[in-house]
Protein backbone atom coordinates (compact mmCIF):
# COMPACT_ATOMS: atom_id res chain seq x y z
CA MET A 1 93.72 47.09 226.65
CA ALA A 2 96.33 44.28 226.69
CA ASN A 3 95.66 40.62 225.55
CA VAL A 4 98.44 38.66 227.93
CA VAL A 5 99.86 35.38 226.83
CA VAL A 6 101.40 33.55 229.99
CA VAL A 7 103.86 30.64 229.56
CA GLY A 8 106.16 28.98 231.77
CA SER A 9 109.95 30.27 231.38
CA GLN A 10 111.94 26.82 233.07
CA TRP A 11 110.34 22.87 232.81
CA GLY A 12 107.23 23.73 233.39
CA ASP A 13 105.27 23.38 237.10
CA GLU A 14 105.82 26.87 237.22
CA GLY A 15 102.56 27.75 239.59
CA LYS A 16 101.30 29.03 236.12
CA GLY A 17 98.16 27.65 237.14
CA LYS A 18 97.33 30.30 240.17
CA ILE A 19 99.07 33.41 237.55
CA VAL A 20 96.38 31.96 235.36
CA ASP A 21 93.74 32.26 237.60
CA TRP A 22 94.31 35.53 240.16
CA LEU A 23 94.56 37.15 236.11
CA SER A 24 91.44 35.67 235.85
CA VAL A 25 89.62 37.31 237.22
CA ARG A 26 90.38 40.30 235.22
CA ALA A 27 90.03 38.84 231.95
CA ASP A 28 86.86 38.51 229.86
CA VAL A 29 88.24 34.68 228.05
CA VAL A 30 90.77 32.80 228.65
CA ALA A 31 92.40 29.92 226.18
CA ARG A 32 95.18 27.33 226.14
CA PHE A 33 96.77 27.17 222.53
CA GLN A 34 98.91 23.60 223.00
CA GLY A 35 98.97 21.09 224.66
CA GLY A 36 96.92 18.98 225.99
CA HIS A 37 95.80 16.46 229.10
CA ASN A 38 99.82 16.03 230.33
CA ALA A 39 99.57 19.75 231.66
CA GLY A 40 98.26 19.90 235.04
CA HIS A 41 97.05 23.36 236.97
CA THR A 42 96.71 22.70 240.58
CA LEU A 43 94.75 26.35 241.70
CA VAL A 44 93.41 27.09 245.40
CA ILE A 45 90.66 29.61 245.61
CA ASN A 46 89.26 30.08 249.44
CA GLY A 47 90.73 26.50 250.13
CA ASP A 48 89.28 24.70 247.81
CA VAL A 49 92.01 23.27 245.57
CA TYR A 50 90.79 22.10 242.04
CA LYS A 51 93.33 20.64 239.83
CA LEU A 52 93.14 21.00 236.00
CA SER A 53 94.94 18.96 232.87
CA LEU A 54 93.04 20.14 230.01
CA LEU A 55 90.53 23.01 230.79
CA PRO A 56 91.17 26.53 231.13
CA SER A 57 92.09 28.17 234.45
CA GLY A 58 89.20 30.76 233.47
CA ILE A 59 86.68 27.35 234.03
CA VAL A 60 86.84 28.09 237.42
CA ARG A 61 85.74 31.82 237.33
CA PRO A 62 81.85 32.41 237.24
CA GLY A 63 81.25 35.45 233.64
CA LYS A 64 84.55 33.87 231.63
CA LEU A 65 84.84 32.42 228.76
CA SER A 66 86.82 29.24 228.57
CA VAL A 67 88.75 28.21 225.43
CA ILE A 68 89.64 25.45 224.03
CA GLY A 69 92.14 26.25 220.98
CA ASN A 70 93.28 24.58 217.76
CA GLY A 71 96.74 24.03 219.20
CA VAL A 72 95.75 21.60 221.78
CA VAL A 73 95.18 17.65 221.33
CA VAL A 74 92.05 16.45 222.85
CA ASP A 75 91.17 13.19 224.69
CA PRO A 76 87.36 13.35 224.77
CA TRP A 77 87.26 10.62 227.86
CA ALA A 78 89.84 12.85 229.86
CA LEU A 79 87.59 16.41 228.55
CA LEU A 80 84.31 14.86 230.29
CA ARG A 81 86.16 12.80 233.39
CA GLU A 82 87.50 16.45 234.21
CA ILE A 83 84.24 18.37 233.32
CA GLU A 84 82.52 15.87 236.43
CA THR A 85 85.11 16.11 238.44
CA LEU A 86 84.78 19.79 239.03
CA ARG A 87 80.62 19.84 238.15
CA GLY A 88 80.76 17.34 241.54
CA GLN A 89 82.77 21.31 242.94
CA GLY A 90 79.98 23.29 241.88
CA VAL A 91 81.85 24.51 239.09
CA THR A 92 79.37 25.14 235.86
CA ILE A 93 80.27 24.18 232.73
CA SER A 94 78.29 24.07 229.72
CA PRO A 95 78.65 25.37 225.59
CA ASP A 96 78.09 28.85 227.48
CA ASN A 97 81.39 28.96 229.09
CA LEU A 98 83.37 26.66 227.45
CA LYS A 99 84.21 26.56 223.78
CA ILE A 100 86.29 23.72 222.22
CA ALA A 101 87.91 24.28 218.67
CA GLU A 102 86.50 22.57 215.81
CA ASN A 103 90.03 22.12 214.10
CA ALA A 104 91.67 20.72 217.29
CA THR A 105 92.90 17.28 217.18
CA LEU A 106 91.44 14.25 219.03
CA ILE A 107 93.48 12.27 221.17
CA LEU A 108 92.36 8.57 220.59
CA PRO A 109 93.22 4.70 222.67
CA LEU A 110 95.53 3.62 219.75
CA HIS A 111 97.66 7.18 220.97
CA GLN A 112 97.85 6.18 224.88
CA GLU A 113 98.80 2.25 223.25
CA LEU A 114 101.56 3.64 221.23
CA ASP A 115 102.62 5.89 223.51
CA SER A 116 103.52 3.62 226.27
CA ALA A 117 105.02 1.41 223.82
CA ARG A 118 107.30 3.69 223.33
CA GLU A 119 108.10 4.28 225.95
CA ALA A 120 107.98 0.26 227.72
CA SER A 121 111.01 -0.43 224.60
CA ASN A 122 114.10 -0.80 225.82
CA ALA A 123 114.98 0.62 222.24
CA GLY A 124 115.58 4.52 221.22
CA VAL A 125 115.21 7.30 223.69
CA LYS A 126 113.20 7.04 227.27
CA ILE A 127 111.86 10.87 226.67
CA GLY A 128 109.45 10.47 230.36
CA THR A 129 106.41 11.26 228.83
CA THR A 130 103.40 11.01 230.74
CA LYS A 131 102.13 8.25 227.90
CA ARG A 132 99.21 10.18 227.48
CA GLY A 133 99.24 9.44 223.63
CA ILE A 134 99.74 13.52 223.00
CA GLY A 135 103.22 12.85 221.28
CA PRO A 136 101.52 10.33 218.68
CA ALA A 137 98.15 12.68 218.42
CA TYR A 138 100.52 15.92 216.79
CA GLU A 139 102.15 12.88 214.80
CA ASP A 140 99.26 11.75 213.18
CA LYS A 141 98.50 15.80 212.58
CA VAL A 142 101.44 17.06 211.03
CA GLY A 143 100.59 13.72 209.39
CA ARG A 144 97.40 15.05 207.88
CA ARG A 145 95.28 11.63 209.06
CA ALA A 146 93.90 13.00 212.30
CA LEU A 147 90.62 12.83 213.20
CA ARG A 148 89.24 16.17 214.46
CA VAL A 149 86.57 17.43 216.88
CA ALA A 150 84.61 18.46 213.60
CA ASP A 151 84.69 14.74 212.47
CA LEU A 152 82.70 13.89 215.20
CA ALA A 153 79.84 15.87 213.63
CA ASP A 154 79.90 13.95 210.39
CA PRO A 155 79.30 10.49 210.98
CA GLY A 156 79.05 9.39 207.71
CA SER A 157 82.54 9.85 206.37
CA LEU A 158 83.77 9.21 209.56
CA MET A 159 84.15 5.60 209.53
CA GLY A 160 86.25 5.70 205.83
CA LYS A 161 88.50 8.65 207.98
CA ILE A 162 89.59 5.96 211.02
CA GLU A 163 90.39 3.42 207.96
CA ASN A 164 92.87 5.77 207.05
CA LEU A 165 94.49 6.18 210.03
CA LEU A 166 94.39 2.73 210.91
CA GLY A 167 96.87 2.16 207.28
CA HIS A 168 99.39 3.89 209.43
CA HIS A 169 98.94 2.89 212.47
CA ASN A 170 98.44 -0.70 212.62
CA ALA A 171 101.81 -0.64 210.42
CA ILE A 172 103.49 0.20 213.52
CA ARG A 173 102.17 -2.42 215.47
CA ARG A 174 102.94 -4.96 213.95
CA GLY A 175 106.72 -3.82 214.01
CA LEU A 176 106.16 -2.98 218.05
CA SER A 177 104.04 -6.77 217.90
CA LEU A 178 100.82 -5.47 219.16
CA PRO A 179 97.33 -6.32 217.63
CA GLU A 180 96.03 -4.30 215.40
CA PHE A 181 93.49 -2.27 216.17
CA GLU A 182 90.26 -2.35 214.30
CA ALA A 183 88.06 0.38 212.74
CA GLN A 184 84.44 -0.22 214.69
CA PRO A 185 84.84 -0.35 218.02
CA LEU A 186 87.13 2.49 217.30
CA PHE A 187 83.87 3.82 215.96
CA ASP A 188 82.19 3.01 218.24
CA LYS A 189 83.37 4.73 221.05
CA LEU A 190 83.82 7.62 219.25
CA THR A 191 80.02 7.97 218.34
CA GLU A 192 79.44 7.53 221.21
CA VAL A 193 81.33 10.27 222.76
CA ALA A 194 80.60 12.79 220.33
CA PRO A 195 76.68 14.27 221.38
CA HIS A 196 79.09 15.04 224.83
CA ILE A 197 81.65 16.60 222.88
CA THR A 198 80.23 18.62 219.15
CA PRO A 199 77.93 20.75 221.71
CA TYR A 200 80.94 22.81 222.37
CA ALA A 201 82.71 22.62 219.46
CA ALA A 202 83.04 26.08 218.21
CA PRO A 203 84.82 28.27 215.39
CA VAL A 204 87.21 29.17 217.58
CA TRP A 205 88.81 31.66 215.58
CA ARG A 206 85.92 33.90 215.12
CA LEU A 207 84.61 33.89 218.45
CA LEU A 208 87.98 35.27 219.77
CA ASP A 209 88.49 38.08 216.61
CA GLN A 210 84.85 39.01 217.59
CA ALA A 211 86.16 39.18 222.12
CA ARG A 212 88.50 41.48 220.07
CA ARG A 213 87.31 43.60 218.55
CA ALA A 214 84.66 44.24 221.63
CA GLY A 215 87.59 45.26 223.30
CA GLN A 216 87.70 41.76 225.49
CA ARG A 217 90.55 41.07 227.36
CA ILE A 218 92.26 37.91 226.00
CA LEU A 219 94.57 36.06 228.56
CA PHE A 220 96.53 32.84 226.51
CA GLU A 221 97.48 30.68 229.10
CA GLY A 222 100.53 28.01 227.81
CA ALA A 223 100.87 24.57 229.99
CA GLN A 224 104.50 22.74 230.07
CA GLY A 225 107.11 24.84 229.92
CA THR A 226 109.21 27.19 227.37
CA LEU A 227 112.46 24.69 227.62
CA LEU A 228 110.22 21.68 226.66
CA ASP A 229 109.65 23.52 223.47
CA ILE A 230 110.17 20.82 220.56
CA ASP A 231 112.12 23.36 218.69
CA HIS A 232 113.55 25.61 221.42
CA GLY A 233 113.64 23.26 224.40
CA THR A 234 115.55 20.33 225.69
CA TYR A 235 115.08 17.88 223.03
CA PRO A 236 114.95 15.24 222.28
CA TYR A 237 113.86 16.06 226.35
CA VAL A 238 111.10 17.99 225.46
CA THR A 239 107.41 17.98 224.78
CA SER A 240 105.44 17.63 220.99
CA SER A 241 103.83 21.36 220.73
CA ASN A 242 105.94 25.22 220.49
CA THR A 243 105.11 26.43 224.27
CA ILE A 244 106.29 30.09 223.60
CA ALA A 245 104.23 33.02 223.18
CA GLY A 246 104.34 32.83 219.82
CA GLN A 247 102.37 29.71 219.23
CA ALA A 248 99.27 31.01 221.27
CA ALA A 249 98.59 32.88 217.75
CA ILE A 250 99.14 29.79 214.97
CA GLY A 251 96.90 27.73 218.51
CA THR A 252 94.22 29.85 218.88
CA GLY A 253 93.91 31.28 215.37
CA ILE A 254 94.18 34.54 215.82
CA GLY A 255 96.92 37.37 214.47
CA PRO A 256 99.71 37.81 216.45
CA SER A 257 99.40 41.64 216.74
CA ALA A 258 96.76 41.01 219.32
CA LEU A 259 99.14 39.38 220.97
CA ASN A 260 100.45 42.33 223.59
CA HIS A 261 101.87 41.31 226.61
CA VAL A 262 103.86 37.89 227.74
CA LEU A 263 104.24 37.03 231.04
CA GLY A 264 106.38 34.72 231.81
CA ILE A 265 106.12 32.66 234.77
CA THR A 266 109.06 31.66 236.68
CA LYS A 267 110.14 29.55 240.21
CA ALA A 268 112.14 31.39 242.27
CA TYR A 269 114.77 28.22 242.51
CA THR A 270 113.79 26.00 239.60
CA THR A 271 112.59 22.35 238.68
CA ARG A 272 112.40 19.23 236.15
CA VAL A 273 110.49 15.91 235.20
CA GLY A 274 111.83 13.44 233.54
CA GLU A 275 114.59 12.54 231.67
CA GLY A 276 116.66 15.46 230.29
CA PRO A 277 119.94 17.82 230.92
CA PHE A 278 119.44 19.53 234.11
CA PRO A 279 122.70 21.95 234.53
CA THR A 280 122.14 23.46 238.33
CA GLU A 281 119.72 19.80 239.64
CA GLN A 282 120.91 19.28 243.98
CA ASP A 283 121.13 15.76 243.67
CA ASN A 284 121.91 15.92 247.66
CA GLU A 285 120.63 18.04 250.92
CA ASP A 286 119.83 21.08 249.28
CA GLY A 287 118.09 19.83 246.58
CA GLN A 288 116.28 17.08 248.92
CA ARG A 289 114.39 20.15 251.11
CA LEU A 290 113.30 22.37 248.40
CA GLY A 291 111.59 20.03 247.14
CA GLU A 292 110.48 18.30 249.91
CA ARG A 293 109.38 21.96 250.75
CA GLY A 294 107.87 23.31 247.81
CA HIS A 295 105.85 20.14 247.17
CA GLU A 296 107.41 19.04 244.67
CA PHE A 297 105.09 16.34 243.04
CA GLY A 298 103.84 16.15 239.39
CA THR A 299 100.28 17.34 239.31
CA VAL A 300 99.42 14.49 237.07
CA THR A 301 101.97 12.15 237.39
CA GLY A 302 101.99 12.38 240.95
CA ARG A 303 105.92 11.95 239.35
CA LYS A 304 108.54 13.78 242.39
CA ARG A 305 110.46 16.30 240.16
CA ARG A 306 114.17 16.89 239.90
CA CYS A 307 115.60 20.11 241.91
CA GLY A 308 117.79 22.83 242.22
CA TRP A 309 118.92 26.63 242.01
CA PHE A 310 117.80 29.21 239.77
CA ASP A 311 118.97 29.39 235.84
CA ALA A 312 119.42 33.09 235.13
CA VAL A 313 121.29 31.98 232.32
CA LEU A 314 118.77 29.59 231.12
CA VAL A 315 115.53 31.75 232.19
CA ARG A 316 117.53 34.98 230.47
CA GLN A 317 117.57 32.61 226.58
CA VAL A 318 114.03 31.68 227.64
CA VAL A 319 112.83 35.82 228.05
CA ARG A 320 114.90 35.82 224.95
CA THR A 321 112.56 33.06 222.30
CA ALA A 322 109.67 33.22 223.97
CA GLY A 323 109.62 37.77 223.82
CA ILE A 324 108.92 37.75 227.77
CA ASN A 325 108.38 41.20 228.71
CA GLY A 326 108.34 41.07 233.01
CA ILE A 327 108.01 37.59 234.74
CA ALA A 328 106.20 36.16 237.56
CA LEU A 329 108.12 34.74 240.47
CA THR A 330 106.36 32.11 242.51
CA LYS A 331 107.77 30.00 245.09
CA LEU A 332 110.18 32.27 246.85
CA ASP A 333 108.58 30.81 250.35
CA VAL A 334 110.39 27.44 250.11
CA LEU A 335 113.74 29.03 250.03
CA ASP A 336 113.12 30.66 253.65
CA GLY A 337 115.40 29.26 256.16
CA PHE A 338 118.27 28.61 253.44
CA ASP A 339 121.56 30.24 255.20
CA GLU A 340 123.29 30.45 251.74
CA ILE A 341 121.92 30.62 248.25
CA LYS A 342 122.97 29.91 244.63
CA ILE A 343 122.18 31.29 241.32
CA CYS A 344 123.91 29.92 238.26
CA VAL A 345 125.15 32.98 236.83
CA GLY A 346 126.91 31.85 233.57
CA TYR A 347 128.31 28.16 232.25
CA LYS A 348 132.11 26.69 231.42
CA LEU A 349 131.62 24.50 228.12
CA ASP A 350 135.19 22.33 228.10
CA GLY A 351 137.34 25.03 229.85
CA GLN A 352 135.36 28.46 228.52
CA ASP A 353 132.33 29.87 229.63
CA ILE A 354 129.25 30.49 227.76
CA ASP A 355 125.94 32.34 227.84
CA TYR A 356 123.26 30.39 227.18
CA LEU A 357 122.53 26.55 226.78
CA PRO A 358 124.08 25.07 223.63
CA VAL A 359 121.36 22.74 221.55
CA ASN A 360 123.90 20.13 221.24
CA ALA A 361 122.97 17.12 223.87
CA ALA A 362 126.55 15.49 224.59
CA GLU A 363 127.83 19.73 224.89
CA GLN A 364 124.51 19.81 227.42
CA ALA A 365 125.88 17.07 229.47
CA ARG A 366 129.07 18.26 229.61
CA ILE A 367 128.02 21.43 230.75
CA GLU A 368 129.62 23.52 234.53
CA PRO A 369 127.55 25.95 235.79
CA ILE A 370 128.86 28.55 237.30
CA TYR A 371 127.56 30.03 240.42
CA GLU A 372 127.26 33.34 242.50
CA THR A 373 126.31 32.80 246.30
CA LEU A 374 124.24 34.62 248.12
CA GLU A 375 122.88 35.67 251.99
CA GLY A 376 119.71 33.54 252.61
CA TRP A 377 117.73 34.68 255.03
CA SER A 378 115.90 33.19 258.25
CA GLU A 379 112.34 35.06 258.47
CA THR A 380 109.39 33.87 256.52
CA SER A 381 108.46 35.39 253.35
CA TYR A 382 104.93 33.60 253.41
CA GLY A 383 102.20 35.03 252.52
CA ALA A 384 103.20 38.09 252.00
CA ARG A 385 101.41 40.59 249.87
CA SER A 386 104.03 44.47 249.84
CA TRP A 387 107.06 44.71 249.53
CA ALA A 388 107.55 45.50 252.90
CA ASP A 389 106.47 41.83 253.84
CA LEU A 390 109.66 40.36 253.16
CA PRO A 391 112.61 39.55 254.22
CA ALA A 392 115.08 42.44 252.97
CA ASN A 393 117.99 39.73 251.83
CA ALA A 394 114.68 37.85 249.81
CA VAL A 395 113.75 41.50 248.06
CA ARG A 396 117.70 41.52 247.27
CA TYR A 397 117.92 37.88 246.05
CA VAL A 398 114.98 38.85 243.17
CA ARG A 399 115.95 42.74 242.33
CA HIS A 400 119.44 40.39 241.54
CA ILE A 401 117.43 37.54 239.74
CA GLU A 402 115.73 40.92 237.63
CA GLU A 403 119.56 41.87 236.37
CA LEU A 404 120.61 38.44 235.36
CA ILE A 405 117.52 37.73 233.19
CA GLY A 406 117.18 40.89 231.96
CA ALA A 407 113.61 40.81 232.87
CA PRO A 408 111.57 43.26 235.04
CA VAL A 409 109.62 40.64 238.05
CA THR A 410 105.95 42.29 237.22
CA MET A 411 104.45 40.27 239.82
CA LEU A 412 105.15 37.76 243.25
CA SER A 413 103.66 35.04 244.15
CA THR A 414 104.94 34.04 248.22
CA SER A 415 101.97 30.95 249.11
CA PRO A 416 99.86 28.87 246.47
CA GLU A 417 96.25 31.31 247.97
CA ARG A 418 95.24 33.25 245.13
CA ASP A 419 95.92 36.93 247.31
CA ASP A 420 99.42 36.47 248.68
CA THR A 421 100.79 38.46 245.37
CA ILE A 422 102.47 41.06 245.10
CA LEU A 423 101.56 43.24 241.87
CA VAL A 424 104.05 45.65 240.19
CA LYS A 425 102.75 45.83 236.98
CA ASP A 426 99.27 44.67 236.14
CA PRO A 427 99.65 42.92 232.50
CA PHE A 428 96.99 44.19 231.14
CA GLU A 429 97.43 47.89 231.23
CA ASP A 430 100.54 47.37 229.85
């Protein structure tokens, strides 16, 4: 039985929440391995809507172990609010079904303030962050001054670690004309929240190793999208973590040999939130129609998403960098009713044809997409549960995408409802 990694193959918002929920029924363990509460997953189960940011999608399924790995940065207060919200919806959450890596980095109020101050500054590049402190927390992690979940269980050494952290942050705050952060109030906040977080703390690497050896199925849940990867995305307009499938091993402490199948969640068109390059963006009637039909607003921020045609060049590139074995194509129904549908099949850069997105931001800005135009369909694909239920031109569209990206469509989602899914190949049976 395979362990499965789920990643987004575009700029996020591909519909990972529904697919992970669909797969979690078949899994024993669901693990988050990067990002923080800047992620946003919406699950629709029997008409009930669950909005998740930090918790793994498996948390809404009884009998599943949900894991927040060491690669995730954890805002303890945001986590507790999310837990209480879901409990209010009838979801059972306890240390029996939720574990947090002891070595996961904490997001603190000073991280959020720094994130907001930088984004509001007139100097530098505006990334379009969620201002939740994700980037500054990762900076402290690699700077070896971060506070971690395990520190909450050791109040005796906590003050010294806070003072060490503030030695760095207060210098930055002075440069931004912000008041210095005091150690005692932060110490008090952390010792107050500690008893609510530490019962969930565990050596996650060990738990996952035990689950693997026991033959349990593990589902590794990615957040954001591969094009937002700190190394392989559209830098600097990226998130602050690695979002490709290889991070599943690093961000949970399990060896890469345990990653058997990589499923790339792929929207049937393209969207992006925030700043950065977007070769197939349609700032016109087509883009507006895609946004309205697709309800393209961020789960976490509520920000309107930029919309455009499917970019086969980018997805093909992601198939390679993320090691994707197959894709789950989502939101095909949004294309219902278009007379013509375009797919980007290549780029022109300064008059030359290229088949990848260059790293240089100036070159990215000069990219001209090369389109193929396909005939649309007037029939509905909404709610289809078999290939026979799909319009003929919709099937042709899907098959052409497979050819262009070099990966098969192994799952096809036709509505937000979990059961409106066409399964070609079960990733767990790889």
